[in-house]
Coordinates of C-alpha atoms in Angstrom, one line a residue:
M227 CA 82.4 50.7 63.7
R228 CA 84.2 50.5 67.1
N229 CA 86.8 53.0 65.9
Q230 CA 84.1 55.4 64.9
M231 CA 82.5 55.1 68.4
K232 CA 85.9 55.7 70.1
S233 CA 86.5 58.9 68.1
M234 CA 83.0 60.2 68.6
L235 CA 83.0 59.7 72.4
P236 CA 85.3 62.7 73.1
L237 CA 83.3 64.9 70.8
W238 CA 80.0 64.0 72.6
M239 CA 81.6 64.6 76.0
G240 CA 83.0 67.9 74.9
A241 CA 79.6 69.0 73.6
L242 CA 77.9 67.9 76.8
L243 CA 80.4 69.8 78.9
A244 CA 80.1 72.9 76.7
M245 CA 76.3 72.9 77.1
G246 CA 76.7 72.7 80.9
C247 CA 74.4 71.0 83.3
G248 CA 71.6 72.6 85.1
G249 CA 68.5 74.5 84.3
P250 CA 67.3 78.0 85.0
L251 CA 68.4 79.7 88.2
P252 CA 66.0 79.7 91.1
E253 CA 63.7 82.8 91.2
E254 CA 65.4 84.3 94.2
S255 CA 68.7 84.4 92.4
Q256 CA 67.3 86.2 89.4
E257 CA 66.3 89.2 91.4
P258 CA 68.6 92.2 91.1
Q259 CA 70.8 92.6 94.1
E260 CA 71.7 95.9 95.7
S261 CA 75.3 97.0 95.2
I262 CA 77.2 97.8 98.3
A263 CA 79.3 101.0 98.1
I264 CA 82.4 101.4 100.2
P265 CA 82.6 104.8 101.9
E266 CA 85.5 106.9 100.6
Q267 CA 86.9 107.4 104.1
Y268 CA 87.9 103.7 104.1
L269 CA 89.4 103.6 100.6
E270 CA 92.7 105.5 101.2
Q271 CA 93.6 104.6 104.7
E272 CA 97.2 104.4 105.6
D273 CA 98.3 101.0 106.8
P274 CA 100.1 101.1 110.2
S275 CA 102.2 98.1 109.3
A276 CA 103.7 100.0 106.3
E277 CA 106.0 101.9 108.7
D278 CA 108.0 98.8 109.7
G279 CA 108.9 97.9 106.0
T280 CA 106.0 95.5 105.3
V281 CA 103.7 96.0 102.4
S282 CA 99.9 95.7 102.6
A283 CA 98.2 93.2 100.3
L284 CA 96.3 96.0 98.5
R285 CA 99.4 97.9 97.6
A286 CA 101.9 95.0 96.9
C287 CA 103.4 94.5 93.4
C288 CA 105.7 91.9 92.2
Y289 CA 109.3 93.0 91.3
I290 CA 111.8 90.6 89.6
R291 CA 115.5 90.5 89.3
C292 CA 117.3 88.7 86.5
S293 CA 120.9 87.7 86.2
D294 CA 121.9 91.2 85.1
R295 CA 121.0 92.3 88.6
V296 CA 118.4 94.9 87.5
W297 CA 115.1 95.1 89.4
R298 CA 112.1 95.1 87.0
G299 CA 108.5 95.9 87.8
P300 CA 106.1 96.6 89.2
Y301 CA 103.8 93.8 88.0
P302 CA 100.5 94.6 89.9
N303 CA 98.5 91.8 88.2
V304 CA 100.6 89.0 89.5
V305 CA 98.7 86.8 92.0
Y306 CA 100.2 86.5 95.4
G307 CA 102.5 83.5 95.6
N308 CA 103.2 83.5 91.9
C309 CA 105.9 86.2 91.8
R310 CA 108.7 83.7 91.6
N311 CA 107.2 81.8 88.7
H312 CA 106.5 85.0 86.9
G313 CA 110.1 86.2 87.5
K314 CA 111.5 82.9 86.0
Y315 CA 109.2 83.3 83.0
Q316 CA 110.1 86.9 82.4
C317 CA 113.8 86.4 82.8
A318 CA 113.8 83.4 80.4
K319 CA 111.8 85.4 77.9
R320 CA 114.6 88.0 77.9
G321 CA 117.3 85.3 77.6
L322 CA 118.6 85.9 81.2
G323 CA 118.8 83.7 84.3
Y324 CA 116.5 84.2 87.3
A325 CA 118.1 85.9 90.3
G326 CA 115.1 86.8 92.6
A327 CA 111.7 88.2 93.1
D328 CA 110.2 90.3 95.9
W329 CA 106.9 92.0 96.8
K330 CA 107.3 95.7 97.2
D331 CA 105.0 98.8 97.4
C332 CA 103.5 99.9 94.1

């Protein structure tokens, strides 16, 4: 009987977590909210820091270099700070060693 209880406990906890906790949202949260549109004049502005060799966060992509010394990329969906880990994974997937990673303009 004790073993059955021990095996059922994780199942019950999983079911409880899957159902979630909490009830309906408050009425103020259920109202449709207005979407905020960004004017087009602000979407394609040139970044003044791009002239000195830096890359803006909106235009940065991850590039990796494996042991064959070939730069691969761009990987635009890589989260900032995770380029090195992504490079190690991609190089290992190709059977090569990791040599470096860098953020460059897309």
